[in-house]
Structure formats: C-alpha cells, structure tokens
Amino acid sequence: MAKIAFVGFGEVNTPKELIVNKCRAAEEGLKKEGLDLISVYPVTDDYEEKDIQKAISALKGQEFDALVICIAGWIPTHAVVKITEHFREVPMVLWGLCGWMEGDRLVTTADQAGTTAIRKTFFDLGYTFKYVYDIIGLPSKTKTVYNYVIAAAAAKKLRHARSGMAGYRDMNLYGTLYDGGSLKREIGPEIETFEMLEIEQRYQKISAEEKQAVIDNCMSKWNFVKPANPDSMQKAAGYYLAIKSICDERGYDAISLKDVDGMKKLLGFPPAPILMLLSDEAKLCTIPENDALGNITQLMVKYVTGQCACYLEFYEFFTDRVLAGVPDYVPAEVVDGDVTVMPAAFGELSEGILNVSRVKPGLLTMCRLTYADGQYYMHMVKGEGITPRKWEEAGWTQPAPQLPGLEILLDDVEDFAQNVMCQHYIISHGDNTEAIANLCDMLGIQII
C-alpha cells in the first residue's frame, strides 16, 4: 500500500468548516482508493504560522511516498512553500479542489486562485510534481491523484530493486543488453549476474522429496493435455527450487535465465515450467533470454499496476493488428481458464513441458523500456487483445501446439512497427498508460 502525506490548505479568513469539509471529502476519496494517509488540515496563513509549524512537526521523521498538497481555497504561496521545502525530494501532487452550486448560484473558495499562484513556483523550485484540478459538476480527480501516488511509490521501490540474471546475452542478442551505470543512476534497479553453474550445484542438493512436494502442491494444479515424462517433472521442480533459493537469499524481485544457449543447450531442459513456477508460486517477474530491460520494464509495470507484467513477443504484423505470443509459458494470472500444459519439442531441442493456455482477452497496455544515445525511452501503446485465429510456429512436433497469444488490435500498426524496440513487450490488462507515464516522467524517461 502506498503511503502519502496529505496537507489541506485554506485562507485564514475563509470559514474553517468549509475548508475542513472539503479536505475531509478529498481525504476519504483517497482512502477508498486504498492509500494510507498521514493527514494534516486545515493549514492556514495565520500570522504566527502556528498551522505551518503544526504541519511540519506532524510530517517530520515520517516515511511517505508522495506529498499531496490539497488546496481547498485561496492560500498565499509562502504558506505552502514553507512546508514543501522540508520535503522537496518527495514527489508531490498540487491538487486544487473546486466550488459548488447553491441553486442557480456558484459558490467558490477560490481554490484555483491558490493553485495557479503556486504551480509556477513549484516548477521554478524544481519540484517533481503533478498539477490536478477539480471541476464543478464533474467527479473529483481522486483517481488521477492515486495514479501519481502509486507511480511515486513505484519510483521509490525501483531505487532499491534487484533483478537476477542467470548467464548473460543469450543467443548473442543486442536488444536485450543494458548499461548498468545509467540504469542505476536514472532508474535505480541493480541487475546481478550469476553463473548457471551455481544453479546446477544447488540443483544437485535438492532431494527427491523436495521435488515431489513441488509436483504435488504446485504442478498438480496444471491441466496436462497428456502426461509429461516424470524426469521432466522432477527437473522442473528441482531447478525451480534451486533458482528460488538464490532469489530468496539475494532479495531478487525479478529473474531472467539464459534460455536457448543455456538451459536448453547446456542442461538439456527447456525452462518454461521453471519460469511458470517462479512467476506463479514465488511471485517474481520472469522473462527468458537474459532480457535485462524487459525485466526492468516488468518491475515498473508491476509496481504501478500490481499485475504480474507478463511478456509477449511478435510473430506477425497485419494492417490493423499484431500477433503476439510466446513459445514457452505465460503466468497463471493472465490465463483464461485452466493453466494447460503439454510435453512438446521444438526442432532439435529436448522435449519440455510447454504452456498452451489461452490468454485473457481485453483492453491491454503494451510497453517496452529502451536506451539510446544516453536517454531512456518507454514505447507504449494501448490495444484490444482478442483470441487469435488458429496458428502455429513451424518446427514444433506435430500436431503442433497452439501457442499462448493474442491478436492485438492497434490504432496504427505502422507507427508501432516503425518504433518497435525489441521482440519482447510487457503486457498489462486495462488502460495503465497514465500511471506508467507518471512513473516515466518522474524518472526522466521519454514516452514514445
């Protein structure tokens, strides 16, 4: 749960009960969104500045993700700045409330006189903030404030996030690389690389009983189209436990594995069921092929939406849509119906346990973080995911599996294609563009 400081302001000569009632209504709206508040109101411009000192004392030493400056009426700028300067490193929302109608009369406490006096000052002082104003007769902008607050909480969490990377640069791809220094400086996460040898060493110490417990308690939830090789089940469970132990010890929030040139080539085991277990049971962001910035995109999306932030990759472009799917797995959270798996092999690779579940359709947000010429960018679009037509990827054992995927309807496929940044994009259900854009704005990431 995101935690915020909420400070409500009104001019000393405005009837106190009006300011209190307006602030209380705004406060209750934020609480209904699930936010945890430290509230101080009303704060006025009293001559002795007792209200200002009261607010500073109430907030000093407290931990919060964002500061909501709620303007319920006219307030001289100095009364606000004398408080905000103590917390200038914290993202802020400048939220102007509004007046009301009494019969055919509009009554106002001059809320927007206060916010318009303050907005430029906040900009000049270099604050990270969002300006929001309510309008008479329309719903309050509670959701807009909430989206900014959760983005602020996400930015704070990213500063100390850690992702684990087993191996490096699978298939010698370029698009999955990253610059560690700029990533740490601009966004915050640390990507820690460890050797696949460590996975194998830990795997050798996993007992048969421990593996069987994972099979009985976790993998038994899956719907098997046909029985998998018992050895494949044991390997999936054992490698999951080995990798999970590393993630638990080091506090990883996300994980990527060297897939084609690692798990498949060296260990002879396609890692789809391992990544399923890490996502569904350990609640980690997971992506294959050492996709570093894909992993970081997942963390950004997960922190602002609470969703698992799964990946899809592109197979075909059409005039009005793209076909996006995966050749291995999707998390249970995005499955429409039962998690369905089957034993299958691709080309010369060893037989593994392939996820063939249906993906939930509906409104989607699709995005990808990238880095070019010293600047981070987020390519982001909305689309409508629909159940795809019957399709297959050539090379699978026949009858070929129907891979998990969606046909995603886009407003402008050509524009998307000309800006596409990688084969992997991160998917979340619903329109999450505002919250993600807020986070990018805080971090200096440009939206494409």
Short mmCIF file of C-alpha atoms in Angstrom, two decimals:
data_model
loop_
_atom_site.label_atom_id
_atom_site.label_comp_id
_atom_site.label_asym_id
_atom_site.label_seq_id
_atom_site.Cartn_x
_atom_site.Cartn_y
_atom_site.Cartn_z
CA MET A 1 0.00 0.00 0.00
CA ALA A 2 1.31 3.43 -0.96
CA LYS A 3 1.64 5.91 1.91
CA ILE A 4 1.17 9.64 1.42
CA ALA A 5 1.26 12.85 3.40
CA PHE A 6 -1.95 14.83 2.84
CA VAL A 7 -1.89 18.53 3.74
CA GLY A 8 -5.04 20.60 3.20
CA PHE A 9 -4.87 24.40 2.87
CA GLY A 10 -7.30 27.30 3.13
CA GLU A 11 -7.00 31.03 3.80
CA VAL A 12 -7.29 32.12 7.41
CA ASN A 13 -10.39 34.26 6.79
CA THR A 14 -12.35 31.56 4.93
CA PRO A 15 -14.91 29.82 7.17
CA LYS A 16 -12.96 26.97 8.74
CA GLU A 17 -15.74 24.39 8.42
CA LEU A 18 -15.83 24.82 4.63
CA ILE A 19 -12.11 24.06 4.31
CA VAL A 20 -12.31 21.13 6.74
CA ASN A 21 -15.30 19.55 4.97
CA LYS A 22 -13.70 19.86 1.53
CA CYS A 23 -10.40 18.42 2.74
CA ARG A 24 -12.16 15.59 4.56
CA ALA A 25 -14.05 14.59 1.41
CA ALA A 26 -10.80 14.56 -0.61
CA GLU A 27 -9.08 12.57 2.14
CA GLU A 28 -11.87 9.98 2.23
CA GLY A 29 -11.72 9.58 -1.54
CA LEU A 30 -8.03 8.71 -1.36
CA LYS A 31 -8.61 6.27 1.47
CA LYS A 32 -11.25 4.49 -0.64
CA GLU A 33 -8.58 4.01 -3.31
CA GLY A 34 -6.57 2.06 -0.73
CA LEU A 35 -3.97 4.69 0.17
CA ASP A 36 -2.51 5.08 3.65
CA LEU A 37 -2.59 8.75 4.70
CA ILE A 38 -0.84 10.98 7.19
CA SER A 39 -3.26 13.93 7.20
CA VAL A 40 -2.86 17.49 8.40
CA TYR A 41 -5.61 20.09 7.82
CA PRO A 42 -6.66 22.80 7.81
CA VAL A 43 -3.40 24.69 7.35
CA THR A 44 -3.90 28.44 7.07
CA ASP A 45 -1.73 31.51 6.66
CA ASP A 46 -2.22 32.56 10.26
CA TYR A 47 0.10 35.41 11.21
CA GLU A 48 2.04 33.45 13.84
CA GLU A 49 2.41 30.47 11.42
CA LYS A 50 1.19 28.01 14.04
CA ASP A 51 -0.55 25.88 11.39
CA ILE A 52 2.61 25.73 9.29
CA GLN A 53 4.67 24.57 12.25
CA LYS A 54 1.99 22.05 13.18
CA ALA A 55 2.16 20.52 9.69
CA ILE A 56 5.97 20.39 9.64
CA SER A 57 6.06 18.76 13.08
CA ALA A 58 3.44 16.18 12.08
CA LEU A 59 5.37 15.13 8.95
CA LYS A 60 8.98 15.39 10.08
CA GLY A 61 10.54 11.98 10.61
CA GLN A 62 7.69 10.19 8.81
CA GLU A 63 8.20 7.94 5.78
CA PHE A 64 5.85 8.55 2.84
CA ASP A 65 5.93 8.03 -0.90
CA ALA A 66 4.33 11.30 -2.01
CA LEU A 67 3.09 14.61 -0.63
CA VAL A 68 -0.43 15.71 -1.65
CA ILE A 69 -0.88 19.47 -1.39
CA CYS A 70 -4.67 19.86 -1.31
CA ILE A 71 -5.79 23.43 -1.99
CA ALA A 72 -9.33 23.84 -0.69
CA GLY A 73 -9.36 27.63 -1.03
CA TRP A 74 -7.14 30.63 -1.62
CA ILE A 75 -3.83 30.39 0.21
CA PRO A 76 -0.77 32.64 -0.14
CA THR A 77 2.09 30.74 -1.77
CA HIS A 78 4.53 31.26 1.08
CA ALA A 79 2.35 29.22 3.46
CA VAL A 80 2.65 26.21 1.18
CA VAL A 81 6.33 26.56 0.29
CA LYS A 82 7.38 26.86 3.93
CA ILE A 83 6.13 23.29 4.32
CA THR A 84 7.07 21.76 0.96
CA GLU A 85 10.69 22.94 1.19
CA HIS A 86 11.19 20.47 4.04
CA PHE A 87 10.20 17.62 1.70
CA ARG A 88 11.42 18.85 -1.70
CA GLU A 89 12.88 15.44 -2.62
CA VAL A 90 9.43 13.81 -2.40
CA PRO A 91 7.13 13.72 -5.48
CA MET A 92 4.11 15.98 -4.94
CA VAL A 93 0.59 16.46 -6.22
CA LEU A 94 -0.74 20.01 -6.34
CA TRP A 95 -4.48 19.32 -6.14
CA GLY A 96 -6.98 22.15 -6.41
CA LEU A 97 -10.49 21.36 -5.24
CA CYS A 98 -13.46 23.35 -6.56
CA GLY A 99 -16.58 25.27 -5.64
CA TRP A 100 -20.20 24.14 -5.70
CA MET A 101 -23.66 25.19 -6.82
CA GLU A 102 -26.32 26.51 -4.47
CA GLY A 103 -29.45 26.70 -6.59
CA ASP A 104 -28.56 28.91 -9.51
CA ARG A 105 -25.51 30.39 -7.75
CA LEU A 106 -21.91 29.23 -7.99
CA VAL A 107 -20.06 29.43 -4.68
CA THR A 108 -16.25 29.24 -4.62
CA THR A 109 -13.45 29.44 -2.09
CA ALA A 110 -11.03 30.44 -4.88
CA ASP A 111 -9.25 27.10 -4.99
CA GLN A 112 -7.77 27.70 -8.44
CA ALA A 113 -6.60 31.15 -7.44
CA GLY A 114 -4.42 29.27 -4.98
CA THR A 115 -3.19 26.59 -7.38
CA THR A 116 -2.43 28.97 -10.24
CA ALA A 117 -0.37 31.07 -7.86
CA ILE A 118 1.57 28.00 -6.75
CA ARG A 119 2.08 25.93 -9.93
CA LYS A 120 4.80 28.08 -11.49
CA THR A 121 6.53 28.40 -8.12
CA PHE A 122 6.73 24.62 -7.79
CA PHE A 123 8.18 24.47 -11.31
CA ASP A 124 10.73 27.18 -10.55
CA LEU A 125 11.77 25.40 -7.34
CA GLY A 126 12.50 22.21 -9.30
CA TYR A 127 9.90 20.04 -7.58
CA THR A 128 8.78 16.75 -9.10
CA PHE A 129 5.02 17.28 -9.13
CA LYS A 130 1.72 16.92 -10.96
CA TYR A 131 -0.92 19.65 -11.13
CA VAL A 132 -4.51 18.44 -10.80
CA TYR A 133 -7.71 20.48 -10.54
CA ASP A 134 -11.33 19.55 -9.90
CA ILE A 135 -14.26 20.95 -11.91
CA ILE A 136 -17.71 21.76 -10.56
CA GLY A 137 -20.24 19.13 -11.56
CA LEU A 138 -17.65 16.51 -12.51
CA PRO A 139 -16.18 13.71 -10.36
CA SER A 140 -13.22 14.68 -8.22
CA LYS A 141 -9.78 13.84 -9.64
CA THR A 142 -9.13 11.27 -6.92
CA LYS A 143 -8.08 8.62 -9.44
CA THR A 144 -5.63 10.97 -11.11
CA VAL A 145 -4.05 11.72 -7.74
CA TYR A 146 -3.96 7.99 -6.95
CA ASN A 147 -2.21 7.16 -10.25
CA TYR A 148 0.51 9.68 -9.50
CA VAL A 149 0.95 8.50 -5.94
CA ILE A 150 1.38 4.85 -6.91
CA ALA A 151 3.89 5.93 -9.55
CA ALA A 152 5.81 7.77 -6.82
CA ALA A 153 5.75 4.64 -4.67
CA ALA A 154 6.99 2.61 -7.65
CA ALA A 155 9.85 5.04 -8.29
CA LYS A 156 10.90 4.75 -4.65
CA LYS A 157 10.76 0.96 -4.80
CA LEU A 158 12.73 0.82 -8.06
CA ARG A 159 15.59 2.72 -6.44
CA HIS A 160 16.48 -0.41 -4.44
CA ALA A 161 15.05 -3.18 -6.66
CA ARG A 162 17.23 -6.13 -7.65
CA SER A 163 16.95 -8.44 -10.63
CA GLY A 164 18.80 -11.72 -11.03
CA MET A 165 20.32 -12.70 -14.36
CA ALA A 166 21.44 -16.31 -14.81
CA GLY A 167 24.07 -16.11 -17.53
CA TYR A 168 24.39 -13.23 -19.98
CA ARG A 169 23.38 -12.28 -23.52
CA ASP A 170 21.52 -15.38 -24.63
CA MET A 171 21.88 -16.05 -28.39
CA ASN A 172 24.29 -13.07 -28.52
CA LEU A 173 21.29 -10.75 -28.92
CA TYR A 174 21.83 -6.99 -28.90
CA GLY A 175 18.34 -5.85 -27.94
CA THR A 176 18.47 -7.50 -24.53
CA LEU A 177 21.65 -5.75 -23.37
CA TYR A 178 21.78 -2.87 -20.89
CA ASP A 179 24.06 -0.18 -19.48
CA GLY A 180 24.48 -0.83 -15.77
CA GLY A 181 25.71 2.60 -14.75
CA SER A 182 22.95 4.63 -16.38
CA LEU A 183 20.29 2.15 -15.27
CA LYS A 184 21.36 2.51 -11.64
CA ARG A 185 21.69 6.29 -11.89
CA GLU A 186 18.50 7.08 -13.80
CA ILE A 187 16.03 4.39 -12.72
CA GLY A 188 17.59 2.60 -9.76
CA PRO A 189 17.49 -1.20 -10.12
CA GLU A 190 20.56 -3.39 -9.85
CA ILE A 191 20.89 -6.35 -12.22
CA GLU A 192 23.08 -9.02 -10.65
CA THR A 193 24.50 -11.73 -12.87
CA PHE A 194 25.21 -15.21 -11.54
CA GLU A 195 26.53 -18.31 -13.27
CA MET A 196 24.39 -21.21 -14.39
CA LEU A 197 26.91 -23.43 -12.64
CA GLU A 198 25.50 -22.18 -9.35
CA ILE A 199 22.02 -23.32 -10.39
CA GLU A 200 23.34 -26.77 -11.25
CA GLN A 201 25.30 -27.03 -7.99
CA ARG A 202 22.21 -26.19 -5.95
CA TYR A 203 20.06 -28.47 -8.07
CA GLN A 204 22.27 -31.43 -7.19
CA LYS A 205 21.50 -30.85 -3.50
CA ILE A 206 17.70 -30.86 -3.92
CA SER A 207 16.21 -34.06 -2.52
CA ALA A 208 13.68 -36.24 -4.30
CA GLU A 209 11.21 -35.47 -1.51
CA GLU A 210 11.57 -31.72 -2.04
CA LYS A 211 10.99 -32.12 -5.77
CA GLN A 212 7.95 -34.30 -5.21
CA ALA A 213 6.44 -31.72 -2.86
CA VAL A 214 6.57 -29.12 -5.64
CA ILE A 215 5.00 -31.59 -8.08
CA ASP A 216 2.21 -32.48 -5.64
CA ASN A 217 1.49 -28.99 -4.34
CA CYS A 218 2.16 -26.77 -7.36
CA MET A 219 2.45 -28.59 -10.66
CA SER A 220 -0.59 -30.73 -9.90
CA LYS A 221 -2.69 -27.57 -10.44
CA TRP A 222 -1.86 -27.67 -14.15
CA ASN A 223 -4.08 -29.35 -16.72
CA PHE A 224 -1.90 -31.79 -18.70
CA VAL A 225 -3.10 -32.46 -22.26
CA LYS A 226 -1.12 -35.69 -22.00
CA PRO A 227 1.23 -36.97 -19.29
CA ALA A 228 4.71 -35.48 -19.14
CA ASN A 229 7.85 -37.51 -18.68
CA PRO A 230 8.36 -37.99 -14.90
CA ASP A 231 12.00 -36.99 -15.33
CA SER A 232 10.89 -33.65 -16.84
CA MET A 233 8.60 -33.08 -13.87
CA GLN A 234 11.44 -33.78 -11.42
CA LYS A 235 13.84 -31.49 -13.28
CA ALA A 236 11.33 -28.64 -13.40
CA ALA A 237 10.67 -28.90 -9.67
CA GLY A 238 14.34 -29.20 -8.76
CA TYR A 239 15.59 -26.34 -10.90
CA TYR A 240 12.73 -24.17 -9.62
CA LEU A 241 13.81 -24.79 -6.03
CA ALA A 242 17.46 -24.16 -6.87
CA ILE A 243 16.75 -20.82 -8.56
CA LYS A 244 14.22 -19.78 -5.93
CA SER A 245 16.79 -20.31 -3.20
CA ILE A 246 19.14 -17.88 -4.97
CA CYS A 247 16.36 -15.30 -5.42
CA ASP A 248 15.26 -15.60 -1.79
CA GLU A 249 18.80 -15.20 -0.44
CA ARG A 250 19.57 -12.13 -2.57
CA GLY A 251 16.20 -10.43 -2.47
CA TYR A 252 15.54 -10.54 -6.22
CA ASP A 253 12.20 -9.14 -7.42
CA ALA A 254 12.74 -10.36 -10.97
CA ILE A 255 14.66 -13.10 -12.76
CA SER A 256 15.80 -13.95 -16.29
CA LEU A 257 17.51 -17.11 -17.45
CA LYS A 258 19.90 -17.90 -20.27
CA ASP A 259 17.39 -19.90 -22.24
CA VAL A 260 18.42 -21.17 -25.70
CA ASP A 261 22.21 -21.19 -25.20
CA GLY A 262 21.94 -22.07 -21.52
CA MET A 263 19.12 -24.15 -20.06
CA LYS A 264 18.26 -25.80 -23.36
CA LYS A 265 21.75 -26.26 -24.84
CA LEU A 266 23.84 -26.96 -21.73
CA LEU A 267 21.34 -28.57 -19.38
CA GLY A 268 19.09 -30.10 -22.00
CA PHE A 269 15.94 -28.75 -20.34
CA PRO A 270 13.64 -26.00 -21.74
CA PRO A 271 12.88 -23.75 -18.75
CA ALA A 272 9.18 -22.95 -19.39
CA PRO A 273 7.84 -24.82 -16.32
CA ILE A 274 10.61 -23.35 -14.15
CA LEU A 275 9.63 -19.82 -15.15
CA MET A 276 5.96 -20.65 -14.59
CA LEU A 277 6.70 -21.76 -11.03
CA LEU A 278 8.90 -18.74 -10.33
CA SER A 279 6.12 -16.44 -11.52
CA ASP A 280 3.09 -18.19 -10.04
CA GLU A 281 4.50 -19.54 -6.78
CA ALA A 282 7.44 -17.23 -5.97
CA LYS A 283 5.63 -14.17 -7.41
CA LEU A 284 8.69 -12.97 -9.34
CA CYS A 285 8.75 -11.08 -12.63
CA THR A 286 10.14 -13.58 -15.14
CA ILE A 287 11.35 -13.31 -18.72
CA PRO A 288 13.64 -15.59 -20.77
CA GLU A 289 16.76 -14.95 -22.85
CA ASN A 290 18.64 -12.59 -20.47
CA ASP A 291 16.30 -9.76 -21.41
CA ALA A 292 17.61 -7.14 -18.98
CA LEU A 293 15.46 -4.12 -19.85
CA GLY A 294 12.48 -6.41 -20.37
CA ASN A 295 12.89 -7.45 -16.73
CA ILE A 296 13.09 -3.80 -15.63
CA THR A 297 10.00 -2.91 -17.67
CA GLN A 298 8.21 -5.73 -15.86
CA LEU A 299 9.17 -4.30 -12.47
CA MET A 300 7.98 -0.83 -13.48
CA VAL A 301 4.64 -2.17 -14.69
CA LYS A 302 4.17 -4.49 -11.72
CA TYR A 303 4.89 -1.76 -9.19
CA VAL A 304 2.25 0.58 -10.64
CA THR A 305 -0.42 -1.99 -11.55
CA GLY A 306 0.06 -4.84 -9.09
CA GLN A 307 -0.10 -7.22 -12.07
CA CYS A 308 2.46 -9.89 -12.96
CA ALA A 309 3.51 -7.92 -16.10
CA CYS A 310 3.95 -10.84 -18.49
CA TYR A 311 5.91 -10.73 -21.72
CA LEU A 312 4.72 -11.48 -25.25
CA GLU A 313 6.75 -11.42 -28.47
CA PHE A 314 5.72 -10.65 -32.01
CA TYR A 315 5.12 -13.24 -34.73
CA GLU A 316 3.19 -11.36 -37.44
CA PHE A 317 2.06 -7.82 -38.30
CA PHE A 318 -1.25 -7.15 -40.06
CA THR A 319 -2.85 -3.92 -41.24
CA ASP A 320 -4.88 -3.46 -38.06
CA ARG A 321 -3.27 -5.80 -35.52
CA VAL A 322 -0.21 -7.73 -34.39
CA LEU A 323 0.00 -11.40 -33.50
CA ALA A 324 1.86 -11.64 -30.19
CA GLY A 325 2.54 -14.90 -28.39
CA VAL A 326 5.15 -16.89 -26.51
CA PRO A 327 6.98 -20.12 -27.38
CA ASP A 328 7.18 -21.27 -23.77
CA TYR A 329 4.91 -20.01 -20.98
CA VAL A 330 2.57 -17.38 -19.60
CA PRO A 331 1.87 -16.72 -15.88
CA ALA A 332 -1.32 -18.19 -14.45
CA GLU A 333 -2.60 -14.68 -13.73
CA VAL A 334 -3.14 -13.92 -17.44
CA VAL A 335 -4.63 -17.31 -18.34
CA ASP A 336 -8.25 -17.51 -19.47
CA GLY A 337 -9.44 -20.74 -17.83
CA ASP A 338 -7.15 -23.52 -16.64
CA VAL A 339 -3.36 -23.46 -16.92
CA THR A 340 -2.84 -26.03 -19.66
CA VAL A 341 0.47 -27.71 -20.48
CA MET A 342 1.77 -30.49 -22.69
CA PRO A 343 5.06 -32.22 -23.45
CA ALA A 344 6.49 -30.94 -26.74
CA ALA A 345 9.79 -30.44 -28.55
CA PHE A 346 10.97 -27.74 -30.96
CA GLY A 347 13.44 -28.66 -33.69
CA GLU A 348 16.49 -30.37 -32.24
CA LEU A 349 15.81 -29.23 -28.68
CA SER A 350 14.93 -31.67 -25.93
CA GLU A 351 11.29 -32.29 -25.10
CA GLY A 352 9.99 -30.00 -22.40
CA ILE A 353 6.75 -29.01 -20.73
CA LEU A 354 5.12 -26.33 -22.90
CA ASN A 355 2.39 -23.98 -21.71
CA VAL A 356 -0.53 -23.94 -24.19
CA SER A 357 -3.01 -21.92 -22.15
CA ARG A 358 -5.41 -19.36 -23.57
CA VAL A 359 -4.57 -15.75 -22.72
CA LYS A 360 -7.25 -13.44 -21.32
CA PRO A 361 -8.54 -11.01 -23.96
CA GLY A 362 -9.50 -7.39 -23.37
CA LEU A 363 -8.02 -3.90 -23.20
CA LEU A 364 -4.23 -4.03 -22.85
CA THR A 365 -1.31 -1.71 -22.23
CA MET A 366 1.82 -2.82 -24.07
CA CYS A 367 5.20 -1.21 -23.35
CA ARG A 368 8.97 -1.59 -23.55
CA LEU A 369 11.86 0.31 -21.94
CA THR A 370 14.87 1.02 -24.13
CA TYR A 371 18.08 3.07 -24.05
CA ALA A 372 19.59 5.05 -26.92
CA ASP A 373 22.23 7.79 -27.09
CA GLY A 374 22.22 8.47 -23.36
CA GLN A 375 18.44 8.64 -22.98
CA TYR A 376 15.86 6.13 -21.72
CA TYR A 377 12.60 5.79 -23.63
CA MET A 378 9.36 3.94 -22.99
CA HIS A 379 7.48 2.81 -26.09
CA MET A 380 3.86 2.39 -25.00
CA VAL A 381 0.54 1.74 -26.74
CA LYS A 382 -2.96 0.61 -25.86
CA GLY A 383 -4.60 -2.21 -27.75
CA GLU A 384 -7.51 -4.61 -27.66
CA GLY A 385 -6.45 -8.23 -27.25
CA ILE A 386 -8.68 -10.79 -28.93
CA THR A 387 -8.46 -14.57 -29.09
CA PRO A 388 -6.24 -15.39 -32.08
CA ARG A 389 -7.12 -17.50 -35.06
CA LYS A 390 -5.66 -20.99 -35.25
CA TRP A 391 -1.90 -20.62 -35.76
CA GLU A 392 1.35 -22.47 -35.19
CA GLU A 393 5.09 -21.85 -35.25
CA ALA A 394 6.83 -24.10 -37.76
CA GLY A 395 9.24 -26.55 -36.16
CA TRP A 396 7.20 -28.00 -33.30
CA THR A 397 6.48 -31.70 -33.19
CA GLN A 398 3.19 -32.46 -34.90
CA PRO A 399 0.43 -31.97 -34.18
CA ALA A 400 1.87 -28.51 -33.49
CA PRO A 401 0.72 -26.81 -30.29
CA GLN A 402 -1.45 -23.67 -30.30
CA LEU A 403 0.93 -21.31 -28.51
CA PRO A 404 -0.40 -18.81 -25.94
CA GLY A 405 -1.04 -15.47 -27.59
CA LEU A 406 -3.38 -12.71 -28.66
CA GLU A 407 -4.16 -10.76 -31.76
CA ILE A 408 -3.80 -7.19 -30.50
CA LEU A 409 -5.78 -4.54 -32.37
CA LEU A 410 -3.85 -1.24 -32.61
CA ASP A 411 -4.87 2.20 -33.85
CA ASP A 412 -1.75 2.48 -36.01
CA VAL A 413 0.25 -0.67 -36.68
CA GLU A 414 2.66 1.13 -39.00
CA ASP A 415 3.56 3.72 -36.37
CA PHE A 416 4.04 0.98 -33.78
CA ALA A 417 6.21 -1.07 -36.13
CA GLN A 418 8.44 1.88 -37.01
CA ASN A 419 9.11 2.49 -33.30
CA VAL A 420 9.31 -1.13 -32.09
CA MET A 421 12.21 -1.60 -29.67
CA CYS A 422 12.56 -5.37 -29.19
CA GLN A 423 10.85 -8.68 -29.84
CA HIS A 424 9.66 -8.74 -26.19
CA TYR A 425 6.97 -6.33 -24.93
CA ILE A 426 5.42 -6.24 -21.48
CA ILE A 427 1.65 -6.64 -21.21
CA SER A 428 -0.76 -5.50 -18.52
CA HIS A 429 -4.53 -5.68 -18.66
CA GLY A 430 -6.51 -2.43 -18.70
CA ASP A 431 -5.51 1.12 -19.54
CA ASN A 432 -2.45 1.72 -17.36
CA THR A 433 -0.91 4.40 -19.54
CA GLU A 434 -1.44 7.28 -17.08
CA ALA A 435 0.27 5.58 -14.14
CA ILE A 436 3.16 4.32 -16.30
CA ALA A 437 3.57 7.75 -17.91
CA ASN A 438 3.66 9.35 -14.45
CA LEU A 439 6.43 6.98 -13.40
CA CYS A 440 8.40 7.69 -16.57
CA ASP A 441 8.04 11.43 -16.04
CA MET A 442 9.46 11.14 -12.51
CA LEU A 443 12.42 9.14 -13.81
CA GLY A 444 13.15 11.31 -16.83
CA ILE A 445 12.11 8.60 -19.29
CA GLN A 446 10.65 9.91 -22.54
CA ILE A 447 7.41 8.34 -23.81
CA ILE A 448 7.21 7.25 -27.42
#
